Amino acid sequence: MRAALAPARRFGPPPGPSRPRFWRSPLRGPWLTAVLGLVLLAGITVLFVTGLLSYAAYNPDLAAVNDQTPDKGLLGFYLFPWPTSPYWLYRITQGVHVTLGVVLVPVLLAKLWSVIPKLFEWPPVRSPAHGIERLSLLLLVGGAGFEFVTGILNIQLHYIFPGSFYTLHFYGAWVFISAFVVHVVFRLPRALHAVRRLRRNPPAGAPEAAGLVSPRPAPPTISRRGALGMVGLGSFALLVVTVGQSVGGRFRQTALLAPHGQDPGSGPNGFQINKTAASVGIRPGDIGPAWRLTVRGGGRQVDLTYGQLLALPQSESSLPIACVEGWSTPDQQWSGVRLSELAALVGLGTDTPRVLVESVQRGGSFASVVLRGNQTRDARSLLAVRVNGAALSPDHGYPARVIVPGAPGVQNTKWVTRLTFGEPA
């Protein structure tokens, strides 16, 4: 290794960013980088945990229709049956995940700016350990960019990347967090030391400078604490224009970055939606007088008209809708038939099993979903026909939709036409 590095050290770095004098900011140094890094350490840890919970909420190990990330293998080791209580669990975890991801963008950009000289240091590799650290840095920077960019594009429903967002974001998260852990192992002791001891930048070239301090700094125009304040102000501004989509209600008007920030209208059906009837190919005939609900299970089948469905005992649930993009609604008052009582129509009411829910939609994802037994048995889980005292609008799933406590929005299937209890999906 030393022999291979000898020419690089003898001739020095090439002209350009590999030379320390190329970088002149007086702000760069171990203290600023350490503070930004520790903020990201806390924030990214929360992001990763809430991301894992978001994936688990889909019950991906239950059926193929629930999972667009095949061959996850050991990466799905932690999966568990998603609970229905507290009913706001997914709303909170996904709201935190999306909002925090947006809020951390200025911190991430500032951190990358603070360490950019390290990306061009010379020689590129000095030892096997240094090579591993450099590789982890490449995966860290690339993974962070990929995860944040795809996440923000998903919030805006702007799917310009190839393949499924769920698959790409899932595997990207594991690549990123692996590199992140390696980086933390190498850098955390130095970061803690820098925060505690290095209030001022050490001389350029000193070991504690870590290659971040410029040997020829330009005159300062702002202090390091002032720079941190600007980063914090940027994050706070993003919080203000983002968090309203998760909080809902009147705060929805502040969610300027949310694609669903438009006025959803007034009246009982005046709350946010993701998929409109037109966007998934719903035709008037699909939800007109000829519509039927088919309930299957235990070798039996029952077909119900809309009128017959309305004639069954009706129950009520007060539940929100929360989606992977981070937006959610306040609690809405739903009414309809409990899933457990529909299972009883085919003789499966005592211990309601899982159910395959199928929609008449022709396009888009999640036209079908499988719900676990704990979800079908919950008394708040309904095949809803009314919301806030009125019939569902076509965009909200008329004539009938599923509403389940704690489930992601896409699993509250709209335009339901078939329920199959207990059989493999």
CSV table of C-alpha atoms in Angstrom, one decimal:
chain,number,residue,atom,x,y,z
A,1,MET,CA,0.0,0.0,0.0
A,2,ARG,CA,2.8,2.4,0.9
A,3,ALA,CA,4.6,1.7,-2.4
A,4,ALA,CA,1.5,2.3,-4.3
A,5,LEU,CA,0.9,5.6,-2.6
A,6,ALA,CA,4.5,6.9,-2.9
A,7,PRO,CA,4.0,8.6,-6.4
A,8,ALA,CA,0.8,10.3,-5.3
A,9,ARG,CA,2.6,11.7,-2.2
A,10,ARG,CA,5.7,12.7,-4.1
A,11,PHE,CA,4.0,14.7,-6.8
A,12,GLY,CA,1.2,16.1,-4.5
A,13,PRO,CA,-2.4,16.7,-5.4
A,14,PRO,CA,-3.4,17.8,-8.9
A,15,PRO,CA,-4.6,21.3,-9.4
A,16,GLY,CA,-8.2,22.0,-8.3
A,17,PRO,CA,-10.3,20.9,-5.4
A,18,SER,CA,-7.8,18.3,-4.2
A,19,ARG,CA,-5.5,21.1,-3.0
A,20,PRO,CA,-6.3,22.5,0.4
A,21,ARG,CA,-5.9,26.1,-0.7
A,22,PHE,CA,-8.7,25.7,-3.1
A,23,TRP,CA,-11.2,25.8,-0.2
A,24,ARG,CA,-11.3,29.2,1.5
A,25,SER,CA,-14.3,29.4,3.7
A,26,PRO,CA,-13.3,30.4,7.3
A,27,LEU,CA,-16.4,28.6,8.6
A,28,ARG,CA,-15.4,25.1,7.8
A,29,GLY,CA,-13.9,23.2,10.7
A,30,PRO,CA,-14.4,20.2,13.0
A,31,TRP,CA,-16.8,22.0,15.4
A,32,LEU,CA,-19.3,23.1,12.8
A,33,THR,CA,-19.2,19.7,11.1
A,34,ALA,CA,-19.6,17.9,14.4
A,35,VAL,CA,-22.6,19.9,15.5
A,36,LEU,CA,-24.3,19.3,12.1
A,37,GLY,CA,-23.4,15.6,12.3
A,38,LEU,CA,-24.8,15.1,15.7
A,39,VAL,CA,-28.1,16.8,14.7
A,40,LEU,CA,-28.2,14.4,11.7
A,41,LEU,CA,-27.4,11.4,13.9
A,42,ALA,CA,-30.5,12.0,16.0
A,43,GLY,CA,-32.7,13.0,13.1
A,44,ILE,CA,-31.7,10.2,10.8
A,45,THR,CA,-32.1,7.6,13.6
A,46,VAL,CA,-35.7,8.7,14.0
A,47,LEU,CA,-36.2,8.8,10.2
A,48,PHE,CA,-35.0,5.2,9.9
A,49,VAL,CA,-37.1,3.9,12.8
A,50,THR,CA,-40.3,5.6,11.5
A,51,GLY,CA,-39.5,4.3,8.0
A,52,LEU,CA,-39.3,0.8,9.3
A,53,LEU,CA,-42.7,1.3,11.1
A,54,SER,CA,-44.2,2.7,7.9
A,55,TYR,CA,-43.2,-0.5,6.0
A,56,ALA,CA,-44.5,-2.8,8.7
A,57,ALA,CA,-47.8,-1.0,8.7
A,58,TYR,CA,-48.5,-2.5,5.2
A,59,ASN,CA,-48.3,-6.0,6.7
A,60,PRO,CA,-46.0,-6.9,3.8
A,61,ASP,CA,-45.4,-10.4,5.0
A,62,LEU,CA,-49.1,-11.2,4.9
A,63,ALA,CA,-49.7,-11.3,1.1
A,64,ALA,CA,-48.0,-10.4,-2.2
A,65,VAL,CA,-50.6,-7.8,-3.0
A,66,ASN,CA,-49.5,-5.8,0.2
A,67,ASP,CA,-45.8,-5.8,-0.8
A,68,GLN,CA,-44.1,-4.1,-3.7
A,69,THR,CA,-40.6,-4.9,-2.3
A,70,PRO,CA,-40.0,-8.6,-3.2
A,71,ASP,CA,-37.1,-10.7,-2.0
A,72,LYS,CA,-36.5,-8.6,1.1
A,73,GLY,CA,-35.2,-11.7,2.9
A,74,LEU,CA,-33.4,-10.8,6.2
A,75,LEU,CA,-34.2,-7.2,5.7
A,76,GLY,CA,-37.7,-8.0,6.9
A,77,PHE,CA,-36.6,-9.6,10.1
A,78,TYR,CA,-38.4,-7.1,12.3
A,79,LEU,CA,-41.9,-7.3,10.8
A,80,PHE,CA,-44.8,-7.7,13.1
A,81,PRO,CA,-48.6,-7.6,12.9
A,82,TRP,CA,-49.5,-4.0,12.7
A,83,PRO,CA,-51.9,-3.1,15.5
A,84,THR,CA,-55.2,-1.2,15.3
A,85,SER,CA,-54.7,0.6,18.5
A,86,PRO,CA,-53.9,3.3,19.0
A,87,TYR,CA,-55.8,4.2,15.9
A,88,TRP,CA,-53.7,7.3,15.2
A,89,LEU,CA,-50.4,5.3,15.3
A,90,TYR,CA,-49.7,5.4,11.5
A,91,ARG,CA,-50.8,9.0,11.3
A,92,ILE,CA,-48.2,10.0,13.9
A,93,THR,CA,-45.3,7.8,12.7
A,94,GLN,CA,-45.7,8.7,9.0
A,95,GLY,CA,-46.3,12.3,9.8
A,96,VAL,CA,-43.1,12.5,11.8
A,97,HIS,CA,-41.2,10.6,9.1
A,98,VAL,CA,-42.2,12.9,6.3
A,99,THR,CA,-42.1,16.2,8.2
A,100,LEU,CA,-38.7,15.4,9.8
A,101,GLY,CA,-37.3,14.3,6.4
A,102,VAL,CA,-38.2,17.7,4.9
A,103,VAL,CA,-37.0,19.6,7.9
A,104,LEU,CA,-33.6,17.9,7.8
A,105,VAL,CA,-32.8,19.0,4.2
A,106,PRO,CA,-31.0,22.2,5.2
A,107,VAL,CA,-29.0,20.4,7.8
A,108,LEU,CA,-28.0,17.7,5.3
A,109,LEU,CA,-27.0,20.3,2.7
A,110,ALA,CA,-25.0,22.2,5.3
A,111,LYS,CA,-23.3,19.1,6.5
A,112,LEU,CA,-22.3,18.1,2.9
A,113,TRP,CA,-21.0,21.6,2.3
A,114,SER,CA,-18.9,21.5,5.5
A,115,VAL,CA,-17.1,18.3,4.5
A,116,ILE,CA,-16.8,18.7,0.8
A,117,PRO,CA,-13.0,19.2,0.9
A,118,LYS,CA,-12.9,15.6,2.4
A,119,LEU,CA,-14.4,14.3,-0.8
A,120,PHE,CA,-11.4,15.5,-2.8
A,121,GLU,CA,-8.6,14.7,-0.3
A,122,TRP,CA,-5.3,13.4,-1.7
A,123,PRO,CA,-4.3,10.6,-1.9
A,124,PRO,CA,-7.8,9.2,-2.2
A,125,VAL,CA,-6.9,6.1,-0.2
A,126,ARG,CA,-4.2,5.9,2.4
A,127,SER,CA,-4.8,2.5,4.1
A,128,PRO,CA,-7.3,-0.4,4.0
A,129,ALA,CA,-9.2,1.2,7.0
A,130,HIS,CA,-9.2,4.6,5.2
A,131,GLY,CA,-10.5,2.9,2.1
A,132,ILE,CA,-13.4,1.3,3.9
A,133,GLU,CA,-14.2,4.7,5.4
A,134,ARG,CA,-14.0,6.3,2.0
A,135,LEU,CA,-16.3,3.7,0.5
A,136,SER,CA,-18.8,4.2,3.3
A,137,LEU,CA,-18.6,8.0,2.6
A,138,LEU,CA,-19.5,7.4,-1.0
A,139,LEU,CA,-22.4,5.2,-0.2
A,140,LEU,CA,-23.4,7.6,2.6
A,141,VAL,CA,-23.5,10.7,0.4
A,142,GLY,CA,-25.1,8.9,-2.5
A,143,GLY,CA,-27.6,7.1,-0.3
A,144,ALA,CA,-28.6,10.2,1.5
A,145,GLY,CA,-29.2,12.0,-1.7
A,146,PHE,CA,-31.2,9.1,-3.2
A,147,GLU,CA,-33.4,8.7,-0.1
A,148,PHE,CA,-34.1,12.4,0.4
A,149,VAL,CA,-34.8,13.1,-3.3
A,150,THR,CA,-37.0,10.1,-3.8
A,151,GLY,CA,-38.9,10.8,-0.6
A,152,ILE,CA,-39.5,14.4,-1.5
A,153,LEU,CA,-40.6,13.4,-5.0
A,154,ASN,CA,-43.0,10.9,-3.5
A,155,ILE,CA,-44.5,13.6,-1.3
A,156,GLN,CA,-45.2,15.6,-4.4
A,157,LEU,CA,-46.5,12.6,-6.3
A,158,HIS,CA,-43.9,13.2,-8.9
A,159,TYR,CA,-42.8,9.7,-9.9
A,160,ILE,CA,-40.0,10.4,-12.5
A,161,PHE,CA,-37.8,7.6,-11.2
A,162,PRO,CA,-37.9,4.1,-12.7
A,163,GLY,CA,-39.7,1.3,-10.8
A,164,SER,CA,-41.8,1.4,-7.7
A,165,PHE,CA,-41.1,4.0,-5.1
A,166,TYR,CA,-41.7,1.5,-2.3
A,167,THR,CA,-39.0,-0.9,-3.7
A,168,LEU,CA,-36.4,1.8,-4.4
A,169,HIS,CA,-36.9,3.6,-1.1
A,170,PHE,CA,-36.8,0.4,0.9
A,171,TYR,CA,-33.5,-1.0,-0.5
A,172,GLY,CA,-32.0,2.5,-0.7
A,173,ALA,CA,-32.7,3.0,3.0
A,174,TRP,CA,-30.8,-0.2,3.9
A,175,VAL,CA,-27.8,0.8,1.8
A,176,PHE,CA,-27.8,4.3,3.3
A,177,ILE,CA,-28.2,3.2,6.9
A,178,SER,CA,-25.4,0.6,6.5
A,179,ALA,CA,-23.0,3.3,5.3
A,180,PHE,CA,-24.4,5.6,8.0
A,181,VAL,CA,-23.6,3.1,10.8
A,182,VAL,CA,-20.0,2.6,9.5
A,183,HIS,CA,-19.5,6.4,9.3
A,184,VAL,CA,-20.8,6.9,12.8
A,185,VAL,CA,-18.5,4.2,14.2
A,186,PHE,CA,-15.5,6.0,12.6
A,187,ARG,CA,-16.5,9.6,13.3
A,188,LEU,CA,-18.7,9.7,16.5
A,189,PRO,CA,-15.7,9.9,19.0
A,190,ARG,CA,-14.1,12.7,17.0
A,191,ALA,CA,-17.4,14.6,16.7
A,192,LEU,CA,-18.0,14.4,20.5
A,193,HIS,CA,-14.4,15.6,21.1
A,194,ALA,CA,-14.8,18.5,18.6
A,195,VAL,CA,-18.1,19.7,20.2
A,196,ARG,CA,-16.6,19.6,23.7
A,197,ARG,CA,-13.1,20.9,23.1
A,198,LEU,CA,-12.7,22.7,19.7
A,199,ARG,CA,-14.6,25.9,20.2
A,200,ARG,CA,-12.2,27.5,17.7
A,201,ASN,CA,-10.8,26.1,14.5
A,202,PRO,CA,-7.4,24.5,15.1
A,203,PRO,CA,-4.5,25.4,12.7
A,204,ALA,CA,-4.8,24.0,9.2
A,205,GLY,CA,-2.8,20.8,8.9
A,206,ALA,CA,-3.1,20.0,12.6
A,207,PRO,CA,-4.5,16.5,13.2
A,208,GLU,CA,-7.5,17.9,15.0
A,209,ALA,CA,-8.3,20.0,11.9
A,210,ALA,CA,-9.3,16.8,10.1
A,211,GLY,CA,-8.5,18.3,6.7
A,212,LEU,CA,-11.5,20.7,7.1
A,213,VAL,CA,-9.7,24.0,8.0
A,214,SER,CA,-8.6,26.2,5.1
A,215,PRO,CA,-4.9,27.1,5.1
A,216,ARG,CA,-5.8,30.4,3.3
A,217,PRO,CA,-9.2,31.4,4.6
A,218,ALA,CA,-11.2,34.3,3.2
A,219,PRO,CA,-12.4,37.1,5.5
A,220,PRO,CA,-15.5,35.9,7.5
A,221,THR,CA,-18.9,37.5,6.7
A,222,ILE,CA,-20.8,35.5,9.3
A,223,SER,CA,-19.9,33.5,12.4
A,224,ARG,CA,-20.2,29.8,12.7
A,225,ARG,CA,-23.1,30.2,15.2
A,226,GLY,CA,-24.7,32.6,12.8
A,227,ALA,CA,-24.4,30.0,10.0
A,228,LEU,CA,-26.0,27.4,12.3
A,229,GLY,CA,-28.8,29.9,13.0
A,230,MET,CA,-29.4,30.3,9.3
A,231,VAL,CA,-29.6,26.5,8.8
A,232,GLY,CA,-32.0,26.3,11.8
A,233,LEU,CA,-34.1,29.1,10.3
A,234,GLY,CA,-34.3,27.2,7.0
A,235,SER,CA,-35.4,24.1,8.8
A,236,PHE,CA,-38.0,26.0,10.8
A,237,ALA,CA,-39.4,27.6,7.6
A,238,LEU,CA,-39.8,24.1,6.0
A,239,LEU,CA,-41.5,22.9,9.1
A,240,VAL,CA,-44.0,25.7,8.9
A,241,VAL,CA,-44.9,25.0,5.3
A,242,THR,CA,-45.0,21.2,5.7
A,243,VAL,CA,-46.3,20.1,9.0
A,244,GLY,CA,-49.9,21.3,8.3
A,245,GLN,CA,-50.5,18.4,5.9
A,246,SER,CA,-50.0,16.0,8.8
A,247,VAL,CA,-51.8,18.0,11.4
A,248,GLY,CA,-54.8,18.7,9.2
A,249,GLY,CA,-57.7,20.9,10.0
A,250,ARG,CA,-57.2,24.7,9.6
A,251,PHE,CA,-53.4,24.1,9.7
A,252,ARG,CA,-53.8,22.4,6.3
A,253,GLN,CA,-53.7,25.9,4.7
A,254,THR,CA,-50.1,26.4,5.8
A,255,ALA,CA,-48.9,23.2,4.0
A,256,LEU,CA,-47.6,25.1,1.0
A,257,LEU,CA,-45.3,22.2,-0.1
A,258,ALA,CA,-48.0,19.6,0.0
A,259,PRO,CA,-49.6,18.6,-3.3
A,260,HIS,CA,-52.8,18.1,-1.4
A,261,GLY,CA,-52.8,21.6,0.0
A,262,GLN,CA,-55.6,22.7,-2.3
A,263,ASP,CA,-59.1,23.3,-1.0
A,264,PRO,CA,-60.8,19.8,-1.0
A,265,GLY,CA,-64.2,21.5,-1.1
A,266,SER,CA,-66.8,21.8,1.6
A,267,GLY,CA,-69.5,19.6,3.0
A,268,PRO,CA,-69.3,16.0,4.5
A,269,ASN,CA,-67.0,14.8,1.7
A,270,GLY,CA,-64.7,17.9,1.9
A,271,PHE,CA,-61.5,16.3,3.0
A,272,GLN,CA,-58.3,15.2,1.2
A,273,ILE,CA,-58.0,12.3,-1.3
A,274,ASN,CA,-55.2,10.7,-3.2
A,275,LYS,CA,-56.8,8.8,-6.0
A,276,THR,CA,-59.9,10.2,-7.8
A,277,ALA,CA,-62.4,7.9,-9.4
A,278,ALA,CA,-61.3,9.2,-12.9
A,279,SER,CA,-57.6,8.6,-12.2
A,280,VAL,CA,-58.0,4.9,-11.7
A,281,GLY,CA,-60.5,4.3,-14.5
A,282,ILE,CA,-63.8,4.1,-12.5
A,283,ARG,CA,-66.7,4.3,-15.0
A,284,PRO,CA,-70.3,5.3,-14.0
A,285,GLY,CA,-71.4,1.7,-14.7
A,286,ASP,CA,-68.9,0.3,-12.3
A,287,ILE,CA,-70.5,2.0,-9.3
A,288,GLY,CA,-74.0,2.4,-10.7
A,289,PRO,CA,-77.2,0.3,-10.0
A,290,ALA,CA,-75.5,-2.8,-11.4
A,291,TRP,CA,-72.8,-2.7,-8.7
A,292,ARG,CA,-72.8,-5.7,-6.3
A,293,LEU,CA,-70.8,-6.6,-3.2
A,294,THR,CA,-69.7,-10.2,-3.2
A,295,VAL,CA,-68.8,-11.7,0.2
A,296,ARG,CA,-67.0,-15.0,0.1
A,297,GLY,CA,-65.6,-17.4,2.8
A,298,GLY,CA,-65.9,-20.8,4.2
A,299,GLY,CA,-67.2,-22.2,0.9
A,300,ARG,CA,-70.1,-19.8,0.9
A,301,GLN,CA,-70.9,-16.7,-1.1
A,302,VAL,CA,-73.4,-13.8,-0.6
A,303,ASP,CA,-74.1,-11.1,-3.2
A,304,LEU,CA,-75.5,-7.8,-2.0
A,305,THR,CA,-77.0,-4.8,-3.8
A,306,TYR,CA,-76.3,-1.3,-2.5
A,307,GLY,CA,-79.8,-1.3,-1.0
A,308,GLN,CA,-79.3,-4.6,0.8
A,309,LEU,CA,-76.0,-3.3,2.1
A,310,LEU,CA,-77.7,-0.2,3.5
A,311,ALA,CA,-80.3,-2.5,5.1
A,312,LEU,CA,-77.8,-4.3,7.2
A,313,PRO,CA,-77.1,-3.1,10.8
A,314,GLN,CA,-75.0,0.0,10.5
A,315,SER,CA,-72.2,1.0,12.9
A,316,GLU,CA,-70.1,4.1,13.3
A,317,SER,CA,-66.4,4.8,13.7
A,318,SER,CA,-64.5,8.1,14.1
A,319,LEU,CA,-61.2,7.6,12.3
A,320,PRO,CA,-58.7,9.6,10.2
A,321,ILE,CA,-57.0,8.8,6.9
A,322,ALA,CA,-53.2,8.9,6.8
A,323,CYS,CA,-51.1,8.4,3.7
A,324,VAL,CA,-47.5,7.5,3.0
A,325,GLU,CA,-47.0,11.0,1.5
A,326,GLY,CA,-47.3,12.4,5.1
A,327,TRP,CA,-50.8,14.0,4.8
A,328,SER,CA,-53.6,13.0,7.0
A,329,THR,CA,-57.1,14.1,7.8
A,330,PRO,CA,-58.7,14.9,11.2
A,331,ASP,CA,-61.1,12.2,12.4
A,332,GLN,CA,-64.1,11.6,10.1
A,333,GLN,CA,-67.3,10.1,11.2
A,334,TRP,CA,-67.8,6.9,9.1
A,335,SER,CA,-70.8,4.6,9.1
A,336,GLY,CA,-71.3,1.2,7.5
A,337,VAL,CA,-71.2,-2.5,8.2
A,338,ARG,CA,-68.5,-4.0,10.4
A,339,LEU,CA,-66.2,-6.3,8.6
A,340,SER,CA,-66.8,-8.9,11.3
A,341,GLU,CA,-70.6,-8.8,10.6
A,342,LEU,CA,-70.0,-9.2,6.9
A,343,ALA,CA,-67.9,-12.3,7.7
A,344,ALA,CA,-70.8,-13.6,9.7
A,345,LEU,CA,-72.9,-13.6,6.6
A,346,VAL,CA,-70.8,-16.5,5.3
A,347,GLY,CA,-70.5,-18.2,8.7
A,348,LEU,CA,-67.2,-16.8,9.8
A,349,GLY,CA,-68.3,-14.3,12.5
A,350,THR,CA,-67.0,-16.0,15.7
A,351,ASP,CA,-63.3,-15.5,15.0
A,352,THR,CA,-63.1,-13.4,11.8
A,353,PRO,CA,-60.0,-14.3,9.7
A,354,ARG,CA,-58.1,-12.1,7.4
A,355,VAL,CA,-59.8,-10.8,4.3
A,356,LEU,CA,-58.8,-10.0,0.7
A,357,VAL,CA,-60.4,-6.7,-0.3
A,358,GLU,CA,-60.8,-6.1,-4.0
A,359,SER,CA,-61.8,-2.9,-5.8
A,360,VAL,CA,-63.3,-2.2,-9.2
A,361,GLN,CA,-60.5,0.3,-10.0
A,362,ARG,CA,-58.7,-0.5,-13.3
A,363,GLY,CA,-55.5,1.5,-12.9
A,364,GLY,CA,-53.1,2.5,-10.2
A,365,SER,CA,-51.6,0.6,-7.3
A,366,PHE,CA,-53.2,-1.2,-4.4
A,367,ALA,CA,-56.4,-2.2,-6.2
A,368,SER,CA,-56.4,-5.1,-3.7
A,369,VAL,CA,-55.2,-5.5,-0.2
A,370,VAL,CA,-55.2,-8.2,2.5
A,371,LEU,CA,-56.1,-7.2,6.0
A,372,ARG,CA,-55.0,-9.3,9.1
A,373,GLY,CA,-57.5,-10.9,11.4
A,374,ASN,CA,-56.8,-8.4,14.1
A,375,GLN,CA,-57.9,-5.7,11.7
A,376,THR,CA,-61.1,-7.5,10.5
A,377,ARG,CA,-62.1,-8.3,14.1
A,378,ASP,CA,-61.7,-4.7,15.4
A,379,ALA,CA,-65.2,-3.3,16.0
A,380,ARG,CA,-64.1,0.0,14.3
A,381,SER,CA,-63.3,-1.7,11.0
A,382,LEU,CA,-66.1,-1.0,8.6
A,383,LEU,CA,-67.1,-1.3,5.0
A,384,ALA,CA,-68.3,2.3,5.1
A,385,VAL,CA,-71.1,3.7,2.9
A,386,ARG,CA,-71.4,7.1,4.6
A,387,VAL,CA,-69.1,9.7,6.0
A,388,ASN,CA,-70.0,12.6,8.2
A,389,GLY,CA,-73.7,11.9,7.7
A,390,ALA,CA,-73.7,11.8,3.9
A,391,ALA,CA,-73.2,9.1,1.2
A,392,LEU,CA,-69.7,8.7,0.0
A,393,SER,CA,-68.8,10.8,-3.0
A,394,PRO,CA,-67.3,8.9,-6.0
A,395,ASP,CA,-63.8,10.2,-5.2
A,396,HIS,CA,-64.1,8.9,-1.7
A,397,GLY,CA,-65.1,5.4,-2.7
A,398,TYR,CA,-68.8,5.3,-3.4
A,399,PRO,CA,-70.6,3.0,-3.1
A,400,ALA,CA,-68.5,1.4,-0.4
A,401,ARG,CA,-65.0,1.6,1.0
A,402,VAL,CA,-63.0,0.0,3.8
A,403,ILE,CA,-62.0,2.0,6.8
A,404,VAL,CA,-59.6,0.4,9.3
A,405,PRO,CA,-58.1,2.0,12.4
A,406,GLY,CA,-54.3,2.5,12.1
A,407,ALA,CA,-54.0,1.3,8.5
A,408,PRO,CA,-52.2,3.3,5.8
A,409,GLY,CA,-54.5,5.2,3.5
A,410,VAL,CA,-54.0,3.0,0.5
A,411,GLN,CA,-55.2,0.0,2.5
A,412,ASN,CA,-58.5,1.7,3.2
A,413,THR,CA,-59.6,0.4,-0.2
A,414,LYS,CA,-62.2,2.4,-2.2
A,415,TRP,CA,-64.9,1.2,-4.6
A,416,VAL,CA,-64.9,-2.2,-3.0
A,417,THR,CA,-66.6,-5.0,-5.0
A,418,ARG,CA,-65.4,-8.3,-3.3
A,419,LEU,CA,-64.5,-9.4,0.2
A,420,THR,CA,-62.9,-12.9,0.5
A,421,PHE,CA,-62.5,-14.1,4.1
A,422,GLY,CA,-60.0,-16.6,5.2
A,423,GLU,CA,-58.7,-17.9,1.9
A,424,PRO,CA,-55.1,-17.4,0.6
A,425,ALA,CA,-54.6,-14.3,-1.5
